[in-house]
Short mmCIF file of C-alpha atoms in Angstrom, two decimals:
data_model
loop_
_atom_site.label_atom_id
_atom_site.label_comp_id
_atom_site.label_asym_id
_atom_site.label_seq_id
_atom_site.Cartn_x
_atom_site.Cartn_y
_atom_site.Cartn_z
CA MET J 1 95.84 110.05 112.75
CA LEU J 2 92.72 112.53 111.23
CA SER J 3 90.19 110.52 109.36
CA GLY J 4 87.15 110.92 107.79
CA SER J 5 85.78 114.57 106.53
CA GLY J 6 87.98 115.84 108.80
CA LEU J 7 91.17 114.58 107.11
CA ALA J 8 89.45 115.68 104.08
CA GLY J 9 88.80 119.08 104.77
CA LEU J 10 92.41 119.18 105.85
CA TYR J 11 93.41 118.19 102.95
CA GLN J 12 91.24 120.15 100.47
CA SER J 13 92.59 123.39 102.66
CA ARG J 14 95.60 122.58 101.67
CA GLU J 15 95.51 122.08 98.15
CA MET J 16 92.84 125.58 98.06
CA SER J 17 95.80 127.37 99.76
CA ALA J 18 98.41 125.65 97.47
CA MET J 19 96.74 125.05 94.23
CA ASN J 20 99.66 128.13 92.78
CA ALA J 21 102.29 127.54 95.21
CA GLY J 22 104.21 124.64 93.17
CA LEU J 23 101.77 121.63 93.79
CA VAL J 24 103.51 118.76 91.13
CA GLU J 25 100.85 118.04 88.34
CA ILE J 26 100.28 114.04 87.96
CA ALA J 27 101.45 114.72 84.94
CA ASP J 28 104.45 115.46 86.32
CA CYS J 29 104.69 112.86 88.92
CA PRO J 30 107.50 109.96 88.14
CA THR J 31 105.90 106.65 86.13
CA VAL J 32 106.03 103.10 87.41
CA THR J 33 109.67 101.36 86.16
CA PRO J 34 109.97 98.03 85.33
CA ARG J 35 109.62 95.44 87.25
CA PRO J 36 113.43 93.64 87.78
CA ASP J 37 113.46 89.77 87.49
CA ASP J 38 113.23 87.56 90.81
CA ILE J 39 112.00 90.60 92.49
CA SER J 40 108.63 90.00 95.50
CA ASP J 41 106.19 92.10 95.26
CA HIS J 42 106.94 94.28 98.76
CA ASP J 43 110.11 94.83 97.26
CA TYR J 44 109.23 96.44 94.18
CA ILE J 45 106.18 98.42 96.22
CA ALA J 46 109.14 99.48 98.20
CA MET J 47 111.27 100.81 95.30
CA LEU J 48 108.48 102.21 93.93
CA SER J 49 108.05 103.87 97.08
CA THR J 50 111.17 105.86 97.07
CA LEU J 51 110.03 107.60 93.40
CA GLY J 52 108.36 109.80 94.66
CA PRO J 53 104.41 109.88 96.72
CA VAL J 54 102.23 109.44 94.23
CA VAL J 55 103.72 107.63 90.74
CA ARG J 56 101.58 106.55 87.92
CA ASP J 57 101.05 102.66 86.56
CA ARG J 58 100.52 102.56 82.88
CA ASN J 59 97.16 102.37 82.89
CA GLY J 60 97.01 106.11 84.64
CA ILE J 61 96.34 105.20 88.30
CA LEU J 62 97.90 107.05 91.05
CA VAL J 63 99.59 104.81 93.28
CA THR J 64 100.46 105.95 96.63
CA PHE J 65 102.10 104.24 99.22
CA THR J 66 101.01 104.62 103.31
CA GLN J 67 98.19 104.03 105.32
CA GLU J 68 97.48 107.74 105.49
CA SER J 69 96.74 107.91 101.86
CA LEU J 70 95.20 105.04 101.93
CA THR J 71 92.94 106.38 104.85
CA LEU J 72 92.21 109.65 102.17
CA SER J 73 91.67 107.00 99.49
CA ASN J 74 88.86 106.08 101.53
CA ASP J 75 86.93 109.51 102.06
CA PRO J 76 83.44 110.38 100.83
CA ALA J 77 83.65 113.96 100.00
CA LEU J 78 87.02 113.20 97.69
CA THR J 79 86.02 110.14 96.59
CA ARG J 80 83.65 107.26 95.06
CA GLN J 81 84.17 103.57 94.53
CA ILE J 82 85.11 102.70 90.84
CA GLU J 83 82.25 101.71 88.76
CA THR J 84 82.84 100.44 85.27
CA GLU J 85 86.30 102.42 84.80
CA THR J 86 88.39 99.20 84.56
CA MET J 87 86.09 97.85 81.76
CA ASP J 88 86.51 100.54 80.30
CA LEU J 89 90.64 100.66 80.47
CA LEU J 90 90.71 96.87 79.43
CA GLY J 91 87.79 97.92 76.40
CA ILE J 92 85.50 95.48 77.22
CA THR J 93 81.74 96.60 77.31
CA SER J 94 79.32 93.45 77.05
CA GLY J 95 79.36 89.58 78.70
CA PRO J 96 79.38 87.93 82.08
CA VAL J 97 82.21 90.16 83.18
CA TYR J 98 81.15 93.68 82.08
CA ASP J 99 77.52 92.46 84.09
CA LEU J 100 79.37 91.50 87.16
CA PHE J 101 80.60 95.26 87.43
CA SER J 102 77.61 97.19 86.45
CA GLY J 103 75.34 94.61 88.58
CA SER J 104 77.04 94.14 91.86
CA MET J 105 77.35 96.22 95.00
CA LEU J 106 80.91 96.20 95.35
CA PHE J 107 80.91 98.35 91.80
CA SER J 108 78.67 100.98 92.60
CA ASN J 109 77.76 104.04 94.82
CA ASP J 110 75.04 105.86 96.63
CA GLN J 111 71.58 104.85 96.32
CA ARG J 112 72.37 101.59 94.32
CA HIS J 113 74.86 100.49 96.47
CA ARG J 114 72.26 100.78 99.32
CA ALA J 115 69.58 99.44 97.16
CA ARG J 116 72.05 96.19 96.17
CA ARG J 117 74.35 96.06 100.15
CA THR J 118 70.99 96.61 102.27
CA PRO J 119 69.15 92.87 101.65
CA MET J 120 72.19 91.13 102.17
CA ALA J 121 73.27 93.13 105.41
CA ARG J 122 71.65 91.71 108.03
CA ILE J 123 72.76 87.42 107.70
CA PHE J 124 76.53 88.64 108.13
CA ALA J 125 75.63 90.42 111.35
CA HIS J 126 79.22 89.03 113.83
CA ARG J 127 75.70 87.86 115.81
CA MET J 128 75.49 85.26 113.45
CA MET J 129 78.34 84.99 111.98
CA ASN J 130 79.67 83.72 115.44
CA ALA J 131 76.94 81.84 115.96
CA ILE J 132 78.40 79.74 113.00
CA ARG J 133 81.98 79.45 114.43
CA PRO J 134 81.23 75.35 115.86
CA GLU J 135 80.30 74.17 112.30
CA ILE J 136 83.46 76.45 110.50
CA ARG J 137 85.36 74.43 113.37
CA LYS J 138 84.19 71.38 112.84
CA ARG J 139 84.16 71.60 108.79
CA ALA J 140 87.57 72.93 109.36
CA ARG J 141 88.53 69.59 111.68
CA ASP J 142 87.34 67.55 108.58
CA LEU J 143 89.27 68.80 106.30
CA ILE J 144 92.71 68.98 107.75
CA ARG J 145 92.43 64.98 109.68
CA PRO J 146 93.00 63.76 106.00
CA GLY J 147 96.12 65.04 105.70
CA LEU J 148 97.44 63.73 109.31
CA GLY J 149 100.74 61.75 109.38
CA LYS J 150 101.19 62.17 105.61
CA PRO J 151 104.66 63.22 104.13
CA CYS J 152 102.79 65.59 101.79
CA PHE J 153 99.37 66.78 101.51
CA ASP J 154 98.30 70.00 99.43
CA PHE J 155 97.16 72.56 101.94
CA LEU J 156 95.82 74.70 99.31
CA ASP J 157 93.25 72.49 97.47
CA ASN J 158 92.14 70.14 100.24
CA VAL J 159 92.00 72.91 103.03
CA ALA J 160 91.90 76.45 102.88
CA GLY J 161 90.31 76.09 98.96
CA GLN J 162 87.57 74.18 100.18
CA LEU J 163 86.70 75.66 103.56
CA PRO J 164 85.19 78.99 102.56
CA ALA J 165 83.46 77.24 99.20
CA ARG J 166 81.89 74.84 101.70
CA ILE J 167 80.94 77.23 104.16
CA ILE J 168 79.13 79.85 101.55
CA ALA J 169 77.36 76.59 99.96
CA MET J 170 76.11 75.77 103.37
CA ILE J 171 75.20 79.05 103.83
CA LEU J 172 73.70 79.43 100.28
CA GLY J 173 72.15 75.52 100.90
CA ALA J 174 73.40 74.43 97.64
CA PRO J 175 73.75 70.52 97.62
CA GLU J 176 77.04 69.05 98.85
CA ARG J 177 77.43 66.94 95.34
CA ASP J 178 78.14 70.68 93.75
CA VAL J 179 80.51 72.00 95.18
CA PRO J 180 83.36 69.99 93.19
CA HIS J 181 82.26 72.11 90.77
CA PHE J 182 81.24 75.06 92.17
CA THR J 183 85.10 75.59 93.86
CA LYS J 184 86.13 75.74 90.90
CA LEU J 185 84.17 77.75 89.30
CA VAL J 186 84.60 80.23 91.98
CA TYR J 187 88.19 80.15 91.80
CA SER J 188 87.84 80.71 87.79
CA ALA J 189 85.67 83.42 87.84
CA ILE J 190 87.59 85.88 90.64
CA ARG J 191 90.49 86.37 88.97
CA ALA J 192 87.68 88.72 86.64
CA LEU J 193 87.96 91.55 89.75
CA SER J 194 91.67 92.34 88.54
CA ILE J 195 92.81 93.85 85.69
CA ARG J 196 94.62 90.68 83.70
CA SER J 197 95.34 90.09 80.17
CA ILE J 198 92.35 89.62 77.77
CA SER J 199 93.06 85.47 77.43
CA VAL J 200 92.98 85.43 81.41
CA MET J 201 89.71 87.66 81.38
CA ALA J 202 87.79 85.58 78.92
CA ASP J 203 88.62 82.05 80.39
CA ALA J 204 87.42 84.07 83.73
CA ALA J 205 84.20 84.99 81.92
CA LYS J 206 83.61 81.68 80.58
CA ASP J 207 83.30 80.50 84.14
CA LEU J 208 81.72 83.67 85.23
CA GLY J 209 78.72 82.82 83.08
CA GLU J 210 78.35 79.48 84.19
CA LEU J 211 78.34 81.12 87.51
CA ASN J 212 75.71 83.31 86.65
CA ALA J 213 73.77 80.49 85.45
CA TYR J 214 74.06 78.32 88.41
CA CYS J 215 73.23 81.37 90.79
CA ASP J 216 69.71 81.72 88.55
CA ASP J 217 69.01 77.88 89.37
CA LEU J 218 69.28 78.18 93.21
CA LEU J 219 66.95 81.58 93.24
CA ALA J 220 64.84 79.49 90.93
CA ALA J 221 64.98 76.62 93.76
CA ARG J 222 64.24 78.98 96.71
CA ARG J 223 61.19 80.42 95.04
CA ALA J 224 59.66 77.76 94.33
CA GLU J 225 60.12 76.21 97.23
CA PRO J 226 61.28 78.43 99.88
CA CYS J 227 62.68 77.00 103.37
CA ALA J 228 64.65 77.49 106.06
CA ASP J 229 67.51 79.27 105.24
CA PHE J 230 69.38 82.66 103.62
CA LEU J 231 68.71 82.05 100.19
CA SER J 232 65.24 81.97 101.09
CA ASP J 233 64.70 84.84 103.17
CA TYR J 234 66.80 86.83 100.69
CA VAL J 235 64.42 85.88 98.01
CA ALA J 236 61.90 87.26 100.20
CA ARG J 237 63.96 90.43 101.17
CA THR J 238 64.43 91.57 97.23
CA LYS J 239 60.74 91.27 96.40
CA ASP J 240 59.30 94.06 96.62
CA ALA J 241 63.30 96.02 96.33
CA ASP J 242 64.12 98.45 93.96
CA LEU J 243 66.32 95.77 91.72
CA THR J 244 66.53 94.06 88.11
CA GLU J 245 66.06 89.83 87.90
CA HIS J 246 70.29 91.21 87.14
CA GLU J 247 71.18 92.79 90.16
CA ILE J 248 69.16 90.34 92.57
CA ARG J 249 71.35 87.63 90.87
CA THR J 250 74.78 89.29 91.22
CA GLN J 251 74.50 89.90 94.62
CA ILE J 252 74.97 86.50 95.09
CA VAL J 253 77.66 86.20 92.47
CA THR J 254 78.92 88.31 94.48
CA LEU J 255 78.93 87.16 98.06
CA ILE J 256 80.56 84.44 96.60
CA LEU J 257 83.39 85.51 95.03
CA ALA J 258 84.21 87.43 97.94
CA GLY J 259 83.75 84.85 100.57
CA ALA J 260 85.73 82.32 99.01
CA ASP J 261 88.94 83.14 97.23
CA THR J 262 90.03 86.32 99.96
CA THR J 263 89.70 83.80 102.71
CA ARG J 264 91.48 80.68 100.92
CA LEU J 265 94.32 83.37 100.53
CA ALA J 266 94.27 84.72 104.11
CA ILE J 267 94.36 81.29 105.47
CA CYS J 268 97.54 80.14 103.50
CA SER J 269 99.34 83.39 103.91
CA THR J 270 99.03 83.15 107.79
CA VAL J 271 99.30 79.57 108.18
CA SER J 272 102.60 80.11 105.99
CA GLN J 273 103.94 82.51 108.26
CA LEU J 274 103.35 80.84 111.46
CA LEU J 275 104.75 77.95 109.78
CA GLN J 276 107.85 80.00 108.86
CA HIS J 277 108.32 81.42 112.42
CA PRO J 278 107.43 78.13 114.94
CA GLU J 279 108.03 80.05 117.65
CA GLN J 280 104.88 81.92 117.03
CA TRP J 281 103.17 78.80 116.25
CA SER J 282 104.27 77.06 119.75
CA VAL J 283 102.50 80.76 121.48
CA LEU J 284 99.23 80.02 118.90
CA ARG J 285 99.42 76.29 119.74
CA ALA J 286 99.73 76.53 124.12
CA ASP J 287 97.32 79.05 124.32
CA PRO J 288 94.99 78.69 120.85
CA GLU J 289 91.87 80.56 122.14
CA VAL J 290 93.93 83.16 123.80
CA TRP J 291 95.89 84.24 120.33
CA VAL J 292 94.04 82.95 117.56
CA GLN J 293 92.61 86.77 117.00
CA ALA J 294 96.30 88.43 116.82
CA ALA J 295 97.39 85.44 114.75
CA ALA J 296 94.88 86.20 112.06
CA ALA J 297 95.16 90.32 112.07
CA GLU J 298 99.04 90.09 111.70
CA GLY J 299 97.82 87.21 109.01
CA LEU J 300 96.03 89.81 107.02
CA ARG J 301 98.31 92.61 107.70
CA TYR J 302 101.85 90.93 106.37
CA ASP J 303 101.00 89.52 103.07
CA PRO J 304 97.65 90.93 101.97
CA VAL J 305 95.52 89.35 99.98
CA ILE J 306 93.99 92.78 98.82
CA GLY J 307 97.04 94.07 96.87
CA ALA J 308 95.10 97.95 96.21
CA HIS J 309 91.94 99.50 96.60
CA LEU J 310 91.07 101.88 93.61
CA ARG J 311 88.99 104.54 93.91
CA ALA J 312 87.33 107.08 91.36
CA VAL J 313 88.76 110.76 92.75
CA THR J 314 85.90 112.75 92.17
CA SER J 315 87.29 116.72 94.17
CA ASP J 316 90.94 117.76 93.34
CA PHE J 317 92.96 117.90 96.80
CA ALA J 318 96.38 117.84 97.49
CA TYR J 319 98.63 115.00 98.91
CA ARG J 320 101.89 115.40 100.13
CA GLY J 321 102.71 118.10 97.21
CA VAL J 322 101.05 116.68 94.43
CA HIS J 323 97.62 118.07 92.85
CA VAL J 324 94.96 114.97 92.21
CA PRO J 325 92.78 116.18 90.18
CA ALA J 326 89.16 115.39 89.94
CA GLY J 327 88.54 112.50 87.59
CA THR J 328 91.97 110.16 87.84
CA MET J 329 91.67 107.03 89.06
CA LEU J 330 93.72 106.97 92.73
CA GLY J 331 94.70 103.16 93.82
CA PRO J 332 96.36 103.36 97.37
CA SER J 333 99.16 100.29 97.44
CA VAL J 334 97.43 97.62 100.46
CA LEU J 335 101.14 96.04 100.57
CA ALA J 336 102.84 99.05 101.61
CA ALA J 337 100.03 100.47 103.67
CA LEU J 338 100.01 97.64 105.98
CA ARG J 339 103.93 97.75 106.67
CA ASP J 340 104.19 101.88 106.76
CA PRO J 341 106.50 102.64 109.33
CA ASP J 342 104.57 105.23 110.59
CA VAL J 343 102.05 102.87 111.87
CA TYR J 344 103.46 99.64 112.31
CA ALA J 345 107.12 99.31 114.75
CA GLU J 346 109.21 96.67 112.29
CA PRO J 347 107.04 96.63 109.62
CA ASN J 348 108.56 93.95 107.64
CA THR J 349 108.71 91.88 110.96
CA PHE J 350 105.66 89.18 111.04
CA ASN J 351 104.76 89.32 115.09
CA MET J 352 101.26 88.37 115.95
CA GLU J 353 102.46 89.76 119.78
CA ARG J 354 102.77 93.53 118.01
CA THR J 355 100.16 95.46 119.29
CA ASP J 356 99.61 98.33 116.79
CA HIS J 357 97.06 97.12 114.82
CA PRO J 358 94.30 99.57 114.26
CA ARG J 359 90.76 99.31 115.51
CA LEU J 360 89.44 98.68 112.20
CA HIS J 361 91.95 96.37 109.92
CA PRO J 362 92.42 98.33 107.01
CA VAL J 363 92.51 95.57 104.41
CA PHE J 364 88.98 95.25 104.99
CA GLY J 365 88.26 98.43 103.61
CA ALA J 366 85.98 101.44 104.63
CA GLY J 367 83.21 103.45 104.96
CA ALA J 368 79.65 102.72 103.31
CA HIS J 369 81.94 99.58 101.15
CA ARG J 370 83.57 98.25 104.11
CA CYS J 371 83.80 94.17 102.88
CA LEU J 372 80.26 92.55 103.55
CA GLY J 373 81.77 89.33 105.16
CA GLU J 374 84.19 90.70 107.07
CA ALA J 375 82.72 88.51 109.93
CA LEU J 376 82.45 85.76 108.25
CA ALA J 377 86.22 85.44 106.65
CA ARG J 378 87.70 86.36 110.49
CA ALA J 379 85.85 82.88 111.60
CA GLU J 380 86.72 80.89 108.92
CA LEU J 381 90.38 81.92 108.86
CA GLU J 382 89.99 81.83 113.33
CA GLU J 383 88.47 78.89 113.01
CA CYS J 384 91.05 77.27 110.76
CA LEU J 385 93.77 77.85 112.87
CA VAL J 386 92.13 76.44 115.96
CA ALA J 387 91.45 73.33 113.82
CA LEU J 388 95.03 73.24 113.61
CA ALA J 389 96.48 74.32 116.05
CA GLU J 390 94.35 71.45 118.33
CA LEU J 391 95.12 68.66 115.50
CA THR J 392 98.92 69.83 114.64
CA PRO J 393 101.80 70.11 117.33
CA ALA J 394 104.54 70.52 114.53
CA PRO J 395 103.07 71.28 111.29
CA SER J 396 105.98 72.28 108.73
CA LEU J 397 105.76 73.53 105.05
CA VAL J 398 107.17 71.44 102.11
CA GLY J 399 109.09 72.57 99.59
CA ALA J 400 109.12 76.38 99.40
CA PRO J 401 106.87 78.73 100.82
CA PRO J 402 103.65 79.25 98.98
CA GLN J 403 104.15 83.13 96.63
CA ILE J 404 101.50 85.33 97.10
CA THR J 405 101.35 87.64 94.05
CA GLY J 406 99.50 90.81 92.70
CA LEU J 407 98.94 94.19 92.86
CA GLY J 408 95.96 94.73 92.15
CA ALA J 409 92.53 94.04 93.76
CA THR J 410 92.84 90.07 95.20
CA ARG J 411 95.91 88.70 94.52
CA SER J 412 96.96 85.03 93.43
CA ILE J 413 98.49 82.26 94.78
CA ASP J 414 101.05 79.32 93.43
CA GLN J 415 100.73 76.42 95.38
CA MET J 416 101.46 74.90 99.84
CA THR J 417 102.18 71.91 100.62
CA VAL J 418 102.60 70.64 104.16
CA ARG J 419 103.39 67.96 106.62
CA LEU J 420 101.28 67.99 109.46
#
């Protein structure tokens, strides 16, 4: 499969040569059909994909369904990261949520993106994240042990929700006593990263405002009394950087939000699938050090924590007979791309022994915007799986499997109860 500028050139060449040869305009593309009752996200996306290679949702966003289109959408020759476009769709022009979008490295491009990301980048190198793996595994064990022997244990709140929040708090140097309140704010504020109802956005904005204030206090404390930790290093790196106070704080908030909820969902998604496939759990448990990376990669693929990667189109191109014009928003479905039959054998089957994963896992994005916290997320997911395999010979789900839902950015989960 072509990637990068080669892929962009191919599609632009096709567009240039075929602009007058019967390309479908987006106004003529099918629109998203109503969702039937009691249908899963994956089945709904599969149903939409039968309408055509490109469909339009109610916000005018163009939805595609292949890994090819996901790769194409990440090409900087054709698209850029969205900035405040989703705020425009919702009519939000001020407040904590708008400030997050306007000031975060997640929603910026070129020089502003580099200025915001660079002070953070060093701490999240794979080498440094691998160095804290023993501490991550220890904390995972500590969270799992209280559930051993209990007939019902809330895995979502007591393990998956706690581990990434505690590790982020540890990296930031937040006091242990603040973790419960910190965790509550994070899992409420994260909802602001997806297009949701006005009432939900308002509730998320309230807790995001509190999280902003909490981070302001952390930064002030490190400026007053620096110590040998990440936050002090970050403060020093931003001292002469081209960043406003708003941007300095917003990158910390971005780190917290991006580094907690997605990992919480990834842990639940992966563990849930392993428990629903006991034969694969047995393989992992027999040799966790050998199989943990494969199990994590398949968990991230099969029911991903990201529903779509939204990008703004900057150059006209053609995709599978459709003219995609500059100025539109393109939202390839990650759910569909990670079950693309042109890439994965038996894509609707959870199989941690598969060998057809791409070299770079698509769930983490691509290019300049590839997830900064990938190494940390992998470390937390993998070390949690190893700890669980070491401590629990035959865990099982209690009640219905967790439902991870959402077609947009960060998805949601309802519950996860286990017997350890």
